[in-house]
Amino acid sequence: LSYALLLGGDQPTSKTASVAETKTANAPAPAIKKTAPVPAPAPAPKLAPTPAPKKAAPAPAPAPAPAADDDDDDDWFAEDDDEEEKPKEVNEALEKAKKAAMEKLAKKEAKQRSLCALEIKPWSTEQDLMELFKKVKKTVVREGLVWSENCELRPVAFGLKKIALTAVINQTISMDEIIEEITEDILPDEVQSMELLSMSLL
């Protein structure tokens, strides 16, 4: 027996191995655990299309810088002289224009004439009013003053009358001064009062 074991010692081992292989082959396969399906990712929200940026208007081209003038850099005093002379020339031109306008206005005013309506009251009823009228015309003489050719006698009260006359004067004569001169200096004893009733341009 021990000889047999020595000779065939490897056989039982082979049989044991084959039995083991058979059991292994017949053994059921281990169950595979089923994993839950992975949910698909949600679709990303669609973004509204971004409007294309508006093109900015092209900036205006800068104006070319004026060329440097070499004379201006060197001649500072000459430039100051020009600036001083220009206002002087302007002032002289304005003065001449103003003077010419004033002379024109003076000539125009000198040609303008006014018609004055006047009344002269004597002191008493015994005075000769026609003679008084002639004396006024003869005594009071001015350049630019023209007395009327005739006069009108109008009653005042109690037999007293007054002289109604007219006179034409230019703008250089003041009728108020003439009235004051007649009543206070020239004929104060014959003229009680003298009044300017109206004045109108001719």
mmCIF file of C-alpha atoms in Angstrom:
data_model
loop_
_atom_site.group_PDB
_atom_site.id
_atom_site.type_symbol
_atom_site.label_atom_id
_atom_site.label_comp_id
_atom_site.label_asym_id
_atom_site.label_seq_id
_atom_site.Cartn_x
_atom_site.Cartn_y
_atom_site.Cartn_z
ATOM 1 C CA LEU A 1 0.000 0.000 0.000
ATOM 2 C CA SER A 2 2.678 2.485 0.805
ATOM 3 C CA TYR A 3 4.345 1.528 -2.442
ATOM 4 C CA ALA A 4 1.127 2.141 -4.253
ATOM 5 C CA LEU A 5 0.786 5.471 -2.562
ATOM 6 C CA LEU A 6 4.250 6.376 -3.546
ATOM 7 C CA LEU A 7 3.605 5.399 -7.154
ATOM 8 C CA GLY A 8 0.186 6.936 -7.458
ATOM 9 C CA GLY A 9 0.432 9.733 -4.945
ATOM 10 C CA ASP A 10 -0.356 12.290 -7.487
ATOM 11 C CA GLN A 11 -3.651 10.731 -8.697
ATOM 12 C CA PRO A 12 -5.812 11.506 -5.652
ATOM 13 C CA THR A 13 -4.684 15.045 -5.903
ATOM 14 C CA SER A 14 -5.759 15.223 -9.518
ATOM 15 C CA LYS A 15 -9.129 13.779 -8.655
ATOM 16 C CA THR A 16 -9.591 16.228 -5.877
ATOM 17 C CA ALA A 17 -8.712 19.026 -8.200
ATOM 18 C CA SER A 18 -11.157 17.881 -10.805
ATOM 19 C CA VAL A 19 -13.926 17.636 -8.248
ATOM 20 C CA ALA A 20 -13.171 21.109 -7.121
ATOM 21 C CA GLU A 21 -13.268 22.376 -10.674
ATOM 22 C CA THR A 22 -16.602 20.638 -11.254
ATOM 23 C CA LYS A 23 -18.094 22.248 -8.149
ATOM 24 C CA THR A 24 -16.774 25.546 -9.231
ATOM 25 C CA ALA A 25 -18.234 25.139 -12.684
ATOM 26 C CA ASN A 26 -21.598 24.096 -11.333
ATOM 27 C CA ALA A 27 -21.726 26.813 -8.707
ATOM 28 C CA PRO A 28 -24.238 29.519 -9.547
ATOM 29 C CA ALA A 29 -22.821 32.840 -10.752
ATOM 30 C CA PRO A 30 -22.987 35.633 -8.185
ATOM 31 C CA ALA A 31 -25.979 37.950 -8.717
ATOM 32 C CA ILE A 32 -25.116 41.349 -10.244
ATOM 33 C CA LYS A 33 -26.641 44.225 -8.396
ATOM 34 C CA LYS A 34 -28.684 46.450 -10.699
ATOM 35 C CA THR A 35 -27.834 50.145 -10.275
ATOM 36 C CA ALA A 36 -30.513 52.786 -10.680
ATOM 37 C CA PRO A 37 -30.286 54.588 -14.002
ATOM 38 C CA VAL A 38 -28.580 58.006 -13.777
ATOM 39 C CA PRO A 39 -31.076 60.732 -14.720
ATOM 40 C CA ALA A 40 -30.148 62.656 -17.808
ATOM 41 C CA PRO A 41 -29.063 66.241 -17.104
ATOM 42 C CA ALA A 42 -31.797 68.846 -17.631
ATOM 43 C CA PRO A 43 -31.342 70.872 -20.800
ATOM 44 C CA ALA A 44 -29.820 74.300 -20.199
ATOM 45 C CA PRO A 45 -32.342 77.201 -20.581
ATOM 46 C CA LYS A 46 -32.110 78.946 -23.870
ATOM 47 C CA LEU A 47 -30.831 82.509 -23.511
ATOM 48 C CA ALA A 48 -32.362 85.319 -25.550
ATOM 49 C CA PRO A 49 -30.082 86.314 -28.375
ATOM 50 C CA THR A 50 -27.940 89.249 -27.387
ATOM 51 C CA PRO A 51 -28.490 92.175 -29.801
ATOM 52 C CA ALA A 52 -25.471 93.088 -31.761
ATOM 53 C CA PRO A 53 -23.807 96.217 -30.338
ATOM 54 C CA LYS A 54 -24.513 99.355 -32.325
ATOM 55 C CA LYS A 55 -21.594 100.775 -34.080
ATOM 56 C CA ALA A 56 -20.594 104.102 -32.602
ATOM 57 C CA ALA A 57 -20.537 107.042 -34.984
ATOM 58 C CA PRO A 58 -17.023 107.744 -36.080
ATOM 59 C CA ALA A 59 -15.492 110.606 -34.136
ATOM 60 C CA PRO A 60 -14.932 113.731 -36.219
ATOM 61 C CA ALA A 61 -11.432 114.125 -37.360
ATOM 62 C CA PRO A 62 -9.596 116.733 -35.296
ATOM 63 C CA ALA A 63 -9.072 120.027 -37.055
ATOM 64 C CA PRO A 64 -5.543 120.436 -38.233
ATOM 65 C CA ALA A 65 -3.540 122.567 -35.926
ATOM 66 C CA PRO A 66 -2.647 125.941 -37.424
ATOM 67 C CA ALA A 67 0.824 126.140 -38.619
ATOM 68 C CA ALA A 68 3.090 127.853 -36.209
ATOM 69 C CA ASP A 69 4.072 131.312 -37.279
ATOM 70 C CA ASP A 70 7.652 132.001 -36.573
ATOM 71 C CA ASP A 71 7.065 135.739 -36.808
ATOM 72 C CA ASP A 72 4.542 135.631 -33.932
ATOM 73 C CA ASP A 73 7.047 133.921 -31.674
ATOM 74 C CA ASP A 74 9.648 136.560 -32.286
ATOM 75 C CA ASP A 75 7.707 139.830 -32.722
ATOM 76 C CA TRP A 76 5.743 140.161 -29.463
ATOM 77 C CA PHE A 77 5.870 143.951 -29.263
ATOM 78 C CA ALA A 78 4.588 144.422 -32.824
ATOM 79 C CA GLU A 79 1.477 142.338 -32.002
ATOM 80 C CA ASP A 80 0.733 144.478 -28.928
ATOM 81 C CA ASP A 81 1.006 147.623 -31.009
ATOM 82 C CA ASP A 82 -1.543 146.286 -33.498
ATOM 83 C CA GLU A 83 -3.988 145.458 -30.704
ATOM 84 C CA GLU A 84 -3.670 148.981 -29.303
ATOM 85 C CA GLU A 85 -4.099 150.633 -32.695
ATOM 86 C CA LYS A 86 -7.257 148.702 -33.637
ATOM 87 C CA PRO A 87 -9.431 149.991 -30.734
ATOM 88 C CA LYS A 88 -8.124 153.480 -31.392
ATOM 89 C CA GLU A 89 -9.125 153.303 -35.038
ATOM 90 C CA VAL A 90 -12.544 151.909 -34.092
ATOM 91 C CA ASN A 91 -13.124 154.716 -31.594
ATOM 92 C CA GLU A 92 -12.146 157.334 -34.153
ATOM 93 C CA ALA A 93 -14.557 155.841 -36.706
ATOM 94 C CA LEU A 94 -17.372 155.814 -34.129
ATOM 95 C CA GLU A 95 -16.698 159.418 -33.181
ATOM 96 C CA LYS A 96 -16.804 160.499 -36.820
ATOM 97 C CA ALA A 97 -20.068 158.639 -37.407
ATOM 98 C CA LYS A 98 -21.594 160.156 -34.264
ATOM 99 C CA LYS A 99 -20.510 163.652 -35.236
ATOM 100 C CA ALA A 100 -21.933 163.251 -38.738
ATOM 101 C CA ALA A 101 -25.241 161.997 -37.318
ATOM 102 C CA MET A 102 -25.477 164.924 -34.896
ATOM 103 C CA GLU A 103 -24.776 167.437 -37.660
ATOM 104 C CA LYS A 104 -27.410 165.825 -39.872
ATOM 105 C CA LEU A 105 -29.933 165.921 -37.028
ATOM 106 C CA ALA A 106 -29.120 169.565 -36.274
ATOM 107 C CA LYS A 107 -29.685 170.515 -39.905
ATOM 108 C CA LYS A 108 -32.953 168.613 -39.958
ATOM 109 C CA GLU A 109 -34.145 170.274 -36.751
ATOM 110 C CA ALA A 110 -33.113 173.689 -38.037
ATOM 111 C CA LYS A 111 -35.347 173.186 -41.052
ATOM 112 C CA GLN A 112 -38.309 172.167 -38.909
ATOM 113 C CA ARG A 113 -40.725 174.984 -38.066
ATOM 114 C CA SER A 114 -43.566 175.373 -35.631
ATOM 115 C CA LEU A 115 -46.756 177.430 -35.885
ATOM 116 C CA CYS A 116 -47.624 179.221 -32.635
ATOM 117 C CA ALA A 117 -51.055 180.632 -31.789
ATOM 118 C CA LEU A 118 -50.783 183.640 -29.405
ATOM 119 C CA GLU A 119 -52.954 186.122 -27.514
ATOM 120 C CA ILE A 120 -51.951 189.595 -26.252
ATOM 121 C CA LYS A 121 -54.066 191.445 -23.670
ATOM 122 C CA PRO A 122 -53.639 195.213 -23.220
ATOM 123 C CA TRP A 123 -53.966 197.171 -20.005
ATOM 124 C CA SER A 124 -56.974 199.332 -20.942
ATOM 125 C CA THR A 125 -59.734 199.793 -23.479
ATOM 126 C CA GLU A 126 -58.210 203.065 -24.677
ATOM 127 C CA GLN A 127 -55.127 201.435 -26.217
ATOM 128 C CA ASP A 128 -54.818 201.195 -29.991
ATOM 129 C CA LEU A 129 -54.504 197.447 -30.445
ATOM 130 C CA MET A 130 -53.564 197.579 -34.136
ATOM 131 C CA GLU A 131 -50.734 199.984 -33.290
ATOM 132 C CA LEU A 132 -49.625 197.658 -30.496
ATOM 133 C CA PHE A 133 -49.601 194.738 -32.925
ATOM 134 C CA LYS A 134 -47.382 196.653 -35.365
ATOM 135 C CA LYS A 135 -45.039 197.661 -32.539
ATOM 136 C CA VAL A 136 -44.611 194.047 -31.459
ATOM 137 C CA LYS A 137 -43.735 192.968 -35.006
ATOM 138 C CA LYS A 138 -41.316 195.847 -35.472
ATOM 139 C CA THR A 139 -39.607 195.582 -32.095
ATOM 140 C CA VAL A 140 -39.264 191.848 -31.644
ATOM 141 C CA VAL A 141 -37.150 190.612 -34.539
ATOM 142 C CA ARG A 142 -35.256 187.274 -34.526
ATOM 143 C CA GLU A 143 -33.666 185.088 -37.158
ATOM 144 C CA GLY A 144 -36.085 182.257 -37.677
ATOM 145 C CA LEU A 145 -39.093 184.214 -36.315
ATOM 146 C CA VAL A 146 -41.904 185.294 -38.632
ATOM 147 C CA TRP A 147 -44.973 187.135 -37.301
ATOM 148 C CA SER A 148 -48.327 186.831 -39.020
ATOM 149 C CA GLU A 149 -49.284 189.575 -41.500
ATOM 150 C CA ASN A 150 -52.608 190.294 -39.825
ATOM 151 C CA CYS A 151 -54.257 189.865 -36.456
ATOM 152 C CA GLU A 152 -57.764 189.508 -35.065
ATOM 153 C CA LEU A 153 -59.317 191.528 -32.254
ATOM 154 C CA ARG A 154 -61.472 189.476 -29.896
ATOM 155 C CA PRO A 155 -63.591 190.790 -27.013
ATOM 156 C CA VAL A 156 -62.619 189.901 -23.443
ATOM 157 C CA ALA A 157 -64.992 191.727 -21.031
ATOM 158 C CA PHE A 158 -66.215 195.228 -20.214
ATOM 159 C CA GLY A 159 -65.211 196.567 -23.606
ATOM 160 C CA LEU A 160 -61.678 195.195 -23.339
ATOM 161 C CA LYS A 161 -60.354 193.329 -26.362
ATOM 162 C CA LYS A 162 -57.329 191.152 -27.024
ATOM 163 C CA ILE A 163 -55.064 190.570 -30.016
ATOM 164 C CA ALA A 164 -55.091 187.089 -31.602
ATOM 165 C CA LEU A 165 -52.045 186.465 -33.802
ATOM 166 C CA THR A 166 -49.713 183.733 -34.984
ATOM 167 C CA ALA A 167 -45.981 183.333 -35.422
ATOM 168 C CA VAL A 168 -43.743 180.788 -37.142
ATOM 169 C CA ILE A 169 -40.487 179.839 -35.437
ATOM 170 C CA ASN A 170 -37.742 177.296 -36.102
ATOM 171 C CA GLN A 171 -36.359 174.840 -33.547
ATOM 172 C CA THR A 172 -33.607 177.200 -32.400
ATOM 173 C CA ILE A 173 -36.074 179.750 -30.977
ATOM 174 C CA SER A 174 -38.011 179.496 -27.715
ATOM 175 C CA MET A 175 -41.396 181.210 -27.799
ATOM 176 C CA ASP A 176 -41.496 181.231 -23.991
ATOM 177 C CA GLU A 177 -38.377 183.389 -23.929
ATOM 178 C CA ILE A 178 -39.882 185.775 -26.486
ATOM 179 C CA ILE A 179 -43.085 186.149 -24.429
ATOM 180 C CA GLU A 180 -41.083 186.838 -21.270
ATOM 181 C CA GLU A 181 -38.981 189.416 -23.077
ATOM 182 C CA ILE A 182 -42.042 191.264 -24.461
ATOM 183 C CA THR A 183 -44.009 191.353 -21.185
ATOM 184 C CA GLU A 184 -41.068 192.159 -18.886
ATOM 185 C CA ASP A 185 -38.448 194.050 -20.910
ATOM 186 C CA ILE A 186 -39.715 195.475 -24.215
ATOM 187 C CA LEU A 187 -43.402 196.440 -23.710
ATOM 188 C CA PRO A 188 -44.290 195.954 -20.025
ATOM 189 C CA ASP A 189 -46.373 199.185 -19.935
ATOM 190 C CA GLU A 190 -48.494 198.277 -22.963
ATOM 191 C CA VAL A 191 -48.881 194.495 -22.681
ATOM 192 C CA GLN A 192 -50.693 193.142 -19.641
ATOM 193 C CA SER A 193 -50.172 189.472 -20.616
ATOM 194 C CA MET A 194 -49.180 187.324 -23.566
ATOM 195 C CA GLU A 195 -50.127 183.659 -23.800
ATOM 196 C CA LEU A 196 -49.105 180.764 -26.041
ATOM 197 C CA LEU A 197 -52.302 178.879 -26.875
ATOM 198 C CA SER A 198 -50.928 176.092 -29.058
ATOM 199 C CA MET A 199 -47.932 174.970 -31.086
ATOM 200 C CA SER A 200 -47.820 172.567 -34.018
ATOM 201 C CA LEU A 201 -45.130 171.401 -36.435
ATOM 202 C CA LEU A 202 -45.404 172.523 -40.027
#
